[in-house]
XYZ file of C-alpha atoms in Angstrom:
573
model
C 122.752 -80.921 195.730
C 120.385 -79.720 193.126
C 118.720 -81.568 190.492
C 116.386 -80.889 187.512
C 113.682 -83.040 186.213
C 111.180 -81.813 184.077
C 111.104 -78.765 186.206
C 112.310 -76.185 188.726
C 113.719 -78.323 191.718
C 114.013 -77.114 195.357
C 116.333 -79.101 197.471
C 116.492 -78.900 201.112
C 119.675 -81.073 202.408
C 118.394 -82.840 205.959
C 120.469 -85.382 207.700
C 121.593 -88.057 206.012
C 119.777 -87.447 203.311
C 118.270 -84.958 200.445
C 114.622 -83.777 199.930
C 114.012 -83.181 195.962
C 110.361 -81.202 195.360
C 109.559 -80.877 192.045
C 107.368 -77.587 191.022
C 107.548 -75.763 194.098
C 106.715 -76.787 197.467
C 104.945 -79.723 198.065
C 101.348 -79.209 199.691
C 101.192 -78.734 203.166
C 98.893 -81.046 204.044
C 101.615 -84.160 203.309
C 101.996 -85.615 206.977
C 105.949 -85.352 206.779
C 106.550 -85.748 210.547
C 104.405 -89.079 210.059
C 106.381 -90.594 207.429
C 109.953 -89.371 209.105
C 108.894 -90.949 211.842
C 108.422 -94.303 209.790
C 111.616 -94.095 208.515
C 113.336 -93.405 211.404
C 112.451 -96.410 212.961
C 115.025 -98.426 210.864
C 117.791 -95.584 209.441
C 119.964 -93.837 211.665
C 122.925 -91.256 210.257
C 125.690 -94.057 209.927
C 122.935 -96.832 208.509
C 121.912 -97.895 204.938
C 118.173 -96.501 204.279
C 115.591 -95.568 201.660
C 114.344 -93.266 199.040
C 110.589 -92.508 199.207
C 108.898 -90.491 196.539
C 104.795 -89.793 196.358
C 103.795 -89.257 192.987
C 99.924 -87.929 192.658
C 98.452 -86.865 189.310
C 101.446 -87.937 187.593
C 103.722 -85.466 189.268
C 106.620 -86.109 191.567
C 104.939 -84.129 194.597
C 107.327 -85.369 197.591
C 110.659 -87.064 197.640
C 113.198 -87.759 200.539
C 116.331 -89.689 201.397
C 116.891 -91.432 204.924
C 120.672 -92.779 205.544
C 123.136 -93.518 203.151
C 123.932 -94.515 199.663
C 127.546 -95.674 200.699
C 128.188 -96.625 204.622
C 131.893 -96.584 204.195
C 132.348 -93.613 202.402
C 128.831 -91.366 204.008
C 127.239 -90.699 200.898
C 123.983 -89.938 201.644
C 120.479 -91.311 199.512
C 118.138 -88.534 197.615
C 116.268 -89.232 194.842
C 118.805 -89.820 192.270
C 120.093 -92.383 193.772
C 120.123 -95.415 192.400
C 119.235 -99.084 193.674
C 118.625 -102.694 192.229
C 114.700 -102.683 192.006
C 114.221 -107.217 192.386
C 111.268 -108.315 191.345
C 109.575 -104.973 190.950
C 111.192 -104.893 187.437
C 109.165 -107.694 186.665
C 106.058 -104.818 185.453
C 109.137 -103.307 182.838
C 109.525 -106.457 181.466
C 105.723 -107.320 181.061
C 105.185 -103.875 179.129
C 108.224 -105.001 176.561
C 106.066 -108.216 175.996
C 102.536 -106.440 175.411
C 104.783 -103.672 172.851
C 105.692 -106.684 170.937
C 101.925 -107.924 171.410
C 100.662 -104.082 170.487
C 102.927 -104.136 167.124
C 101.612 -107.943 165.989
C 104.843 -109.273 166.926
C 103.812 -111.611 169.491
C 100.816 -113.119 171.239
C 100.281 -113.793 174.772
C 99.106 -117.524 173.231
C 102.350 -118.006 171.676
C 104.067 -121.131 173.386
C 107.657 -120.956 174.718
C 108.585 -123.507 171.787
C 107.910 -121.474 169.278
C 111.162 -119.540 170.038
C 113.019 -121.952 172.421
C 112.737 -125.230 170.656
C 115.540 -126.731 172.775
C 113.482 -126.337 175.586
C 112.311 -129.751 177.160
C 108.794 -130.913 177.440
C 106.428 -129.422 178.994
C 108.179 -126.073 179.000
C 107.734 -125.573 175.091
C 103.821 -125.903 175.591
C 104.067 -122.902 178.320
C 102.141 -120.093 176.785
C 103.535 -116.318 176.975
C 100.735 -115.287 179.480
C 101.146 -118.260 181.895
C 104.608 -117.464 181.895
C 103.584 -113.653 183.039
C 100.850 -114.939 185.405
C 102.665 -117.404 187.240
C 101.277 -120.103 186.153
C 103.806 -121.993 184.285
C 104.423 -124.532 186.893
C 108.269 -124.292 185.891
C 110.407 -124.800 188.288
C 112.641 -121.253 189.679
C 116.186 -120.917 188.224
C 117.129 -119.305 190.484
C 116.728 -122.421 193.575
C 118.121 -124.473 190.909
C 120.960 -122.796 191.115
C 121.184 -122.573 194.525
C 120.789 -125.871 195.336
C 123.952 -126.468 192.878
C 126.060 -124.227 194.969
C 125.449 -120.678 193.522
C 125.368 -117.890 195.734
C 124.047 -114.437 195.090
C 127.292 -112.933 195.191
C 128.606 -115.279 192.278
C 129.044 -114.247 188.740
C 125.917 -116.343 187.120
C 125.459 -116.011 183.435
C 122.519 -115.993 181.110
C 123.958 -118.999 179.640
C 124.386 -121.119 182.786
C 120.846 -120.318 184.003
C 119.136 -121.555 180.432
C 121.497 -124.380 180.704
C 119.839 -125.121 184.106
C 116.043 -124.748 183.058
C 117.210 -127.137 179.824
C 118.063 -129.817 182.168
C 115.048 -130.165 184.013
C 112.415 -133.023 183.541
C 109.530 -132.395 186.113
C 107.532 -129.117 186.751
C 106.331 -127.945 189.337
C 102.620 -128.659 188.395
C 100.397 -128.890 185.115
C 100.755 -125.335 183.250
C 97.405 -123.308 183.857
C 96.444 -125.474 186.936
C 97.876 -123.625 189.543
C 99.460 -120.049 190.609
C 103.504 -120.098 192.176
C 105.298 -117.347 191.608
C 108.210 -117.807 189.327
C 111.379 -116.005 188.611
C 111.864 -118.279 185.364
C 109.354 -117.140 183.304
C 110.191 -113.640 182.959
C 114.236 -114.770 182.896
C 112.593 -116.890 179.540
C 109.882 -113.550 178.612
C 113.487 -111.719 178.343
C 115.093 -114.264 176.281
C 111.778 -114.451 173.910
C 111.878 -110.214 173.986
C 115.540 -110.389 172.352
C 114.867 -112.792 170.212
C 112.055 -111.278 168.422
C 114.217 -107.582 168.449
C 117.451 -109.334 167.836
C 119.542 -107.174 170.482
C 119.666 -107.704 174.276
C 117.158 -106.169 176.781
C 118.879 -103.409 178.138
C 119.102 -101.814 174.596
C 115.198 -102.459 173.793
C 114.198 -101.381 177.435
C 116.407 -98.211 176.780
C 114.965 -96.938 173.292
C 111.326 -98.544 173.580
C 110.734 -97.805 177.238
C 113.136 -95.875 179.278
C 114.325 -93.076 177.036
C 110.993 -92.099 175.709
C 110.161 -91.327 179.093
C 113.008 -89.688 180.162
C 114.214 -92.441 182.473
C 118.177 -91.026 182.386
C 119.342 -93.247 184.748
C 117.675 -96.589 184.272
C 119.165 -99.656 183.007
C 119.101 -103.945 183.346
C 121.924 -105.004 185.077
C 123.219 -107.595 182.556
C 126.871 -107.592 182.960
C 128.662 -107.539 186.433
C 131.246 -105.377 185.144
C 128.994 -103.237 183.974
C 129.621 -99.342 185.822
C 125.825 -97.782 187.274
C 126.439 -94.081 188.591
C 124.655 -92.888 191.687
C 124.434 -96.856 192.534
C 123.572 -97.414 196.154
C 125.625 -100.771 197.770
C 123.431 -103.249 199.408
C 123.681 -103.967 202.665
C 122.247 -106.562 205.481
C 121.430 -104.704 208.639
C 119.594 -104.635 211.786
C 119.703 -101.371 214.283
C 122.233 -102.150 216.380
C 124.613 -103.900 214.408
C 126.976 -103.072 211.830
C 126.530 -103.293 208.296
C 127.256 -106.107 206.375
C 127.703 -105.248 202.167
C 125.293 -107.845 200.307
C 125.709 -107.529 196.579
C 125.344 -109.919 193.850
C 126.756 -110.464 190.640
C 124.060 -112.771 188.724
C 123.880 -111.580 185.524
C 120.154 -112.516 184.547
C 117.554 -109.854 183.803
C 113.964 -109.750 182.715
C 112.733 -111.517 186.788
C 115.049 -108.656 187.898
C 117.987 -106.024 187.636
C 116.490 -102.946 186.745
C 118.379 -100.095 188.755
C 116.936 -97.360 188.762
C 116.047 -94.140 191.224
C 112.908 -92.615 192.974
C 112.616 -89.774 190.124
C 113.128 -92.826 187.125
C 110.241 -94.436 188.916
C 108.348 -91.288 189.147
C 107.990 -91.099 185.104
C 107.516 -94.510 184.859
C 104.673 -94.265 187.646
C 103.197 -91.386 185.780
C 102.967 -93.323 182.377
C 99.754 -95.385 183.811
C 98.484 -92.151 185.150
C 94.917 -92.133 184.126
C 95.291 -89.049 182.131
C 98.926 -89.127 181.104
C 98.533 -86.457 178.219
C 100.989 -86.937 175.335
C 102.795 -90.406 176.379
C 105.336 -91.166 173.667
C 104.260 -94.881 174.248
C 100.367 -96.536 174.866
C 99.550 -95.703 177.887
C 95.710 -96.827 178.281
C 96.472 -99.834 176.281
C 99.165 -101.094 178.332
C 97.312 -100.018 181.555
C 94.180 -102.442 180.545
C 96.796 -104.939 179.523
C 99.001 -105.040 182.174
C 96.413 -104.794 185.001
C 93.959 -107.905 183.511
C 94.514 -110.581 186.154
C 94.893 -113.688 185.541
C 93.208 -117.093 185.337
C 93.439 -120.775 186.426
C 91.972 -123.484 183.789
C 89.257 -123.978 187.090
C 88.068 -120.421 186.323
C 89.906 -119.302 189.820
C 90.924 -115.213 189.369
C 94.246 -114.497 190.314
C 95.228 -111.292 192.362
C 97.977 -111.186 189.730
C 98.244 -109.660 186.503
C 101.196 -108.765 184.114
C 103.975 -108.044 186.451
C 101.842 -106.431 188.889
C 100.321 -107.617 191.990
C 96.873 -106.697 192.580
C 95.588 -105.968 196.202
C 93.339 -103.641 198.113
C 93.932 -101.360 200.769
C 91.754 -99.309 202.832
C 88.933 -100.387 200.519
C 90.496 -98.790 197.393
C 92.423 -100.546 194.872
C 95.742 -101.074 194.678
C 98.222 -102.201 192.135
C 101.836 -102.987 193.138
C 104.903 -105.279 193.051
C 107.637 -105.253 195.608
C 111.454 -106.449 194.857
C 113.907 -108.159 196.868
C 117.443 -109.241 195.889
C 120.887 -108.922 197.979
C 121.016 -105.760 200.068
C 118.208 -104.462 198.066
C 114.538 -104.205 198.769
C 111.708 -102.049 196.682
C 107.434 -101.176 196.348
C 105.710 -99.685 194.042
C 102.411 -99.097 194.803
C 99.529 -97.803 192.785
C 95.892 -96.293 193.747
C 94.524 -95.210 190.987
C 91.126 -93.999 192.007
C 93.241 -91.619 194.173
C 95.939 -91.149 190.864
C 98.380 -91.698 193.552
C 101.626 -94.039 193.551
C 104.021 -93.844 196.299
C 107.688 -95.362 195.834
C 110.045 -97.074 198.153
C 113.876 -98.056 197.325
C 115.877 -99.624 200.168
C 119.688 -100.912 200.589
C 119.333 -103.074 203.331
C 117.812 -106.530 203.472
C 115.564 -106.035 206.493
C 113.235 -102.996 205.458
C 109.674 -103.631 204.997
C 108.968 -101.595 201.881
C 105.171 -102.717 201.867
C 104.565 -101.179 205.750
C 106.450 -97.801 204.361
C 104.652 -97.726 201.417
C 101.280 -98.078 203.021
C 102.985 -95.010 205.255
C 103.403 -93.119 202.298
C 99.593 -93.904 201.126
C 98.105 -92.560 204.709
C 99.491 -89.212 203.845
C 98.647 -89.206 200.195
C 94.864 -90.131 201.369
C 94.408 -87.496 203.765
C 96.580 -84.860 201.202
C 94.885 -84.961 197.976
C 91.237 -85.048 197.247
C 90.237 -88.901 195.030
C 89.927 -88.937 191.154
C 87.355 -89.658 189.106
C 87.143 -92.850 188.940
C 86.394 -95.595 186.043
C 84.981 -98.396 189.007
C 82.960 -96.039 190.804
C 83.160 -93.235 193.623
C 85.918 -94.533 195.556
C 85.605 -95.040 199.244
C 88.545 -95.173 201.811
C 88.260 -97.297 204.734
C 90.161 -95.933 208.149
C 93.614 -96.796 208.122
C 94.507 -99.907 209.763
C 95.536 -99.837 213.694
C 99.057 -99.421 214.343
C 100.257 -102.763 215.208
C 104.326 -102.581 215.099
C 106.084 -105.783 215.007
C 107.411 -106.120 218.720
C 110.383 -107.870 219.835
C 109.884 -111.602 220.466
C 109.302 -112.300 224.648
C 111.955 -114.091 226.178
C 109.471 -116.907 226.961
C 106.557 -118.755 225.333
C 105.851 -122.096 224.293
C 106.378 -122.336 220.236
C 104.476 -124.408 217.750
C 105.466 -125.135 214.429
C 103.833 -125.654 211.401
C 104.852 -126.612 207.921
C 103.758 -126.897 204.588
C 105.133 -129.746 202.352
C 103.078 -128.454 199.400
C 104.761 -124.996 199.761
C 108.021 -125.913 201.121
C 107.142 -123.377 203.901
C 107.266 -123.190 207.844
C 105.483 -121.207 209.811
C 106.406 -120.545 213.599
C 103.667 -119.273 215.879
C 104.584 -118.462 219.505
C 101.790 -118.587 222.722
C 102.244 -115.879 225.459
C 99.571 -116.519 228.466
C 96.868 -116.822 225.890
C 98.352 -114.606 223.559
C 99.423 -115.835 219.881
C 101.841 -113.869 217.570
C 103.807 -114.940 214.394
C 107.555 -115.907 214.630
C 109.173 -113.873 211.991
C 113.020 -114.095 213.639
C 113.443 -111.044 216.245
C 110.579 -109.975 215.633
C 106.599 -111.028 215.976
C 103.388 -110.162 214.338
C 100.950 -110.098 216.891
C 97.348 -111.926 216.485
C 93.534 -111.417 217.865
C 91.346 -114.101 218.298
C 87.789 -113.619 216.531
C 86.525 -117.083 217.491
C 87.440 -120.589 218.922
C 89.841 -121.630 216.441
C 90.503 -118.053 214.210
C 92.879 -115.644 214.450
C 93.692 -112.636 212.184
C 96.434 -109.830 212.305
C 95.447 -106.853 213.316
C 95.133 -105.241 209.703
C 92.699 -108.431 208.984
C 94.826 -109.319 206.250
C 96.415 -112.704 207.448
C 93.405 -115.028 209.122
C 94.534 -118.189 210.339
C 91.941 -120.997 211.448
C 92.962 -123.879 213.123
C 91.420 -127.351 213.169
C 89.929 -128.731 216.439
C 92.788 -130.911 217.045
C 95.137 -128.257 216.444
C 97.139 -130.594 214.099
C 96.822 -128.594 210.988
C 95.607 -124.957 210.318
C 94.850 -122.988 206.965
C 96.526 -119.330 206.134
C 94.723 -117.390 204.491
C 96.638 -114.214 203.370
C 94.892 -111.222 201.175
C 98.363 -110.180 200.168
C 98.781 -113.371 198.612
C 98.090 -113.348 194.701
C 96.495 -117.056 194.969
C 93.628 -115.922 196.867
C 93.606 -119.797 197.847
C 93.764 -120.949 201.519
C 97.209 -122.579 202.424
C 97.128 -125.775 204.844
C 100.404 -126.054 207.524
C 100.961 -129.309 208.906
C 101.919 -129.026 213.081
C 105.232 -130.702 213.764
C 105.729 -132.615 216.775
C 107.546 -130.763 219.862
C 110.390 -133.190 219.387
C 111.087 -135.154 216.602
C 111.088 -138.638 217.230
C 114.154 -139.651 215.607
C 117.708 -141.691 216.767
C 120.838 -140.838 216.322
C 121.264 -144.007 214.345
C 118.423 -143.408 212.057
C 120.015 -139.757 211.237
C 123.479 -141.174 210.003
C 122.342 -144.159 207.847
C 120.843 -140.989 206.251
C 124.294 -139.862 205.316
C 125.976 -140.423 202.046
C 126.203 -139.304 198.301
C 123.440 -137.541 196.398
C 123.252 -136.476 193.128
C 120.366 -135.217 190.125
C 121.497 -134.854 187.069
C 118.555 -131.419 187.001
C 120.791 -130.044 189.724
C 124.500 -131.174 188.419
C 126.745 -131.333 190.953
C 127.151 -133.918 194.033
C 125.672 -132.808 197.478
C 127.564 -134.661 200.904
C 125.339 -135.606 203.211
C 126.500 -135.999 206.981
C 125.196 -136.134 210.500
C 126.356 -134.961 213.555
C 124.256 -135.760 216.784
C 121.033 -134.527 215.511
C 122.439 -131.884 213.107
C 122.587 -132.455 209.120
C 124.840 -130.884 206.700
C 124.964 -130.749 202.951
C 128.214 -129.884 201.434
C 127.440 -129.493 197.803
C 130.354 -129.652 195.603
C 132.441 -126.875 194.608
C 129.724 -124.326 196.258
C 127.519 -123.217 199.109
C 126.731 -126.157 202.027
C 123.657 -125.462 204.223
C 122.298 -126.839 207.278
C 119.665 -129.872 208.277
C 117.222 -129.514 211.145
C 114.905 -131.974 212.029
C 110.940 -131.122 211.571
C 109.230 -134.399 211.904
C 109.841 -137.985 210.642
C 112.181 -137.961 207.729
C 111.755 -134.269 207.247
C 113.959 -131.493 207.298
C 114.038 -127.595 207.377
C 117.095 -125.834 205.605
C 117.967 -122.318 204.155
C 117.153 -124.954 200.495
C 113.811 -125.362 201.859
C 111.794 -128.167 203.086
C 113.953 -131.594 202.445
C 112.053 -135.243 203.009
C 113.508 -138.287 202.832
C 112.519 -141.182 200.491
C 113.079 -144.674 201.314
C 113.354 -147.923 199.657
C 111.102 -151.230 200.052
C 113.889 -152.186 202.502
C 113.603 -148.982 204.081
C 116.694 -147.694 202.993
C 117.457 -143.667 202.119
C 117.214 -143.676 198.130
C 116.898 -140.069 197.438
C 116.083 -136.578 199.577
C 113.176 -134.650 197.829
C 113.501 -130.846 198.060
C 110.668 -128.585 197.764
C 111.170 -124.845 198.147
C 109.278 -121.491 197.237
C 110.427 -122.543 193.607
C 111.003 -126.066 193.162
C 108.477 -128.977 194.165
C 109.511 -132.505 194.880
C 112.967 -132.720 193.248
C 113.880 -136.046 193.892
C 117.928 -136.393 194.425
C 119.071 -139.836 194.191
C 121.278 -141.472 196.651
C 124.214 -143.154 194.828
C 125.650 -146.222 195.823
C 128.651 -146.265 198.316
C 131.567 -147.396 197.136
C 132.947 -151.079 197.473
C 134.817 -151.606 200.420
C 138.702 -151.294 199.635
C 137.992 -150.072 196.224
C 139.156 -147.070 195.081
């Protein structure tokens, strides 16, 4: 399969998969058998996989495709092909805000009520660049919606998700106080974006953005009838399994649904090249815009931006965002002192586009000589140690922790002395560099614990709050009866949510049936507190002691209270 993009294209078909070079070979110093090896660790020939591109100086340099596009019908992934990018489309979205901002058509100090009026307090005093930086405090429409049933496969509308964020009351916290990432804000940034060009997104993002730069086979996903050639189906998969298709039909764009391919993202990479000759759109501008990070009220500097994550690695800078929706999982990642971006684009739910990424930056490093550099002469640290996550040991006593501010849990699991993080089948082994401190082996995650071992911080320099977290450690076993767990049962309903969630016990196992949709699963974590796939659910009580509501906090929502209602008179009907 040959392809042509901007120049004279050699492709080499491999298994599974097609290698696209653009303008010749690509330099021999590129550590292929290094990054095969990466891949191969997750994609066989009958698996879902990736596309990986390096892009240095603004030029595609190195592309490949490991396992296939289609499982059922062996198509296999190159560079053309096409996946749902998540959250990484968050950075397209941000540049169609600062164009508006560029022409005078908008200012990142414009409120949200200047253009959705029918928005309810506070959300109409939400400024455009709190709404890019996190730091709304709105609450996620997209938990909302799962907590009223939705799942990802369902047909959700643009309509039913503003009807959602219209019926909320609370927030999440006071707008500019705090950072939590937020898929609302940039569903309401594309709303604001339409309004002010008076079409819908995918026609501005195609004529301002993504045909200017050549970007053939780019779109937003707005319409789940809508036909995307070279589309690669999602999958959930682990290696020795089979396949499970994951797709979703949720029709909101601007947080997500760009699709787009390895070579798309090459020319979009290449835009914020530092000496992108020629761009048909502002390149330096937007750079410096999108890459200012943001700000608490408290003077507290984000390692977030517009869109864009910003993070470090091996000493050097690095600017990124990774997606993650259904089947699909994508990185983008930036080092601009080295004028080096290297892609990722994955169809199955498991991959760990950050780790391949970083693969992909190794053999950029050691390939190509660093820029110039606006912050200095650059200076690359070793790379990290090689510290695979390891399947879990069959034994080993397990402590939880959990977060109620977060709506987290964290599982950490003791091995004779040994300590490693819980992530499933898998574990992230730590070291101990002190008494009470432990760190991965990257030195990215540090976790200290207090000297009762009853609480710990997380500190994580992936994390764009550069703020500690603090876990609360749940007892061994929950001290709860039987009893107590089914006067816990009964009717629940919030208006912010809609409809009516069934609450019933079993022994010691919960389950909400919520009506007309999805149902998930209780499991106790300590006193009145449970872990679920909703997130962290507490219950409230009464003076009398009495269940009057369960309070959910997730990754998106914080303390929504749901109201018990009253049980029905006896013999009525």
């Amino acid at each position: 399969m040959t392809r042509r993009a901007g120049g004279a294209v050699l492709a080499v078909a491999l298994l599974a998969g097609t290698q696209l070079l653009l303008a010749g070979e690509p330099p021999a110093s590129i550590d292929t058998g290094r990054i095969d090896t990466a891949f191969a660790a997750d994609t066989r020939t009958a698996s879902p996989g990736c596309a990986a591109g390096i892009v240095h100086a603004g030029r595609l340099v190195w592309s490949k495709g490991y396992g296939y596009a289609s499982v059922e019908h062996k198509v296999p992934i190159d560079s053309g092909t096409v996946f749902d990018l998540g959250s990484t489309s968050k950075q397209i979205t941000a540049a169609l805000v600062a164009l508006l901002v560029n022409e005078g058509k908008l200012s990142l100090d414009d409120t949200v009520g200047q253009f959705a009026p029918e928005m309810p307090e506070p959300t109409r005093r939400v400024t455009l660049r709190q709404l890019l930086n996190h730091t709304s405090g709105l609450r996620d429409y997209t938990d909302i919606l799962s907590l009223a049933g939705r799942r990802e496969a369902d047909v959700t509308t643009r309509e039913e998700a503003l009807a959602a964020m219209r019926r909320q009351r609370g927030v999440n916290f006071e707008a500019g106080s705090a950072y939590r990432y937020c898929n609302s804000g940039y569903f309401l940034l594309s709303v604001i974006v339409e309004q002010v060009r008076r079409t819908r997104l995918r026609g501005i993002a195609q004529k301002t953005i993504f045909a200017p730069l050549g970007m053939e086979h780019t779109t937003f996903f707005d319409d789940h009838t809508l036909m995307v050639p070279h589309r690669a189906t999602g999958y959930s998969w682990r290696p020795g399994s089979t396949p499970s298709v994951e797709m979703s039909d949720w029709e909101q764009v601007g947080d997500g649904g760009v699709q787009s391919s390895i070579e798309d993202m090459a020319r979009w990479a290449a835009l914020f090249d530092d000496d992108a000759p020629n761009s048909p759109l502002p390149a330096a501008w937007l750079r410096e815009t999108l890459e200012t990070p943001g700000r608490l009220k408290d003077g507290t500097t984000l390692r977030y931006s517009l869109g864009l994550g910003l993070d470090t690695y091996r000493g050097l800078r690095v600017i990124e965002h990774g997606g993650a929706w259904a089947g699909y999982r994508a990185m983008l990642m930036r080092i601009p002192d080295w004028r080096v971006t290297t892609l990722v684009l994955c169809n199955y739910a498991q991959a760990d586009t950050r780790s391949l990424a970083a693969t992909l930056a190794d053999a950029a490093l050691e390939a190509f000589p660093p820029a110039s550099s606006r912050h200095g002469a650059p200076r690359v640290e070793p790379a990290p140690p090689v510290h695979a996550r390891a399947p879990l040991p069959a034994a080993g006593d397990v402590e939880t922790y959990y977060s109620l501010a977060l709506g987290e849990v964290a599982t950490l699991r003791r091995v004779q002395g040994d300590l490693a993080i819980d992530e499933g089948d898998r574990s992230t082994p730590l070291i101990q560099n002190g008494k009470a401190t432990w760190t991965t082996a990257d030195g990215r995650v540090t976790l200290r614990f207090a000297e009762d071992r009853q609480s710990l911080t997380w500190a994580d320099e992936g994390e764009s709050d550069p703020r500690p977290a603090t876990y609360r450690r749940a007892p061994a076993k929950v001290p709860v009866s039987v009893d107590r767990l089914r006067k816990i049962g009964g009717t629940y309903q919030s208006d912010e949510i809609g409809p009516a969630w069934e609450v019933t016990f079993s022994g010691s196992k919960g389950r909400v049936a919520i009506a007309g949709g999805e149902s998930f699963d209780l499991e106790p974590l300590d006193t009145d507190l449970f872990t679920s796939d909703a997130g962290l659910i507490a219950v409230e009580r009464d003076a009398h002691g009495q269940p009057s509501a369960l309070v959910v906090t997730s990754r998106g929502v914080v303390g929504l209270r749901v109201p018990r209602l009253p049980a029905p008179a006896a013999g009525g009907r």
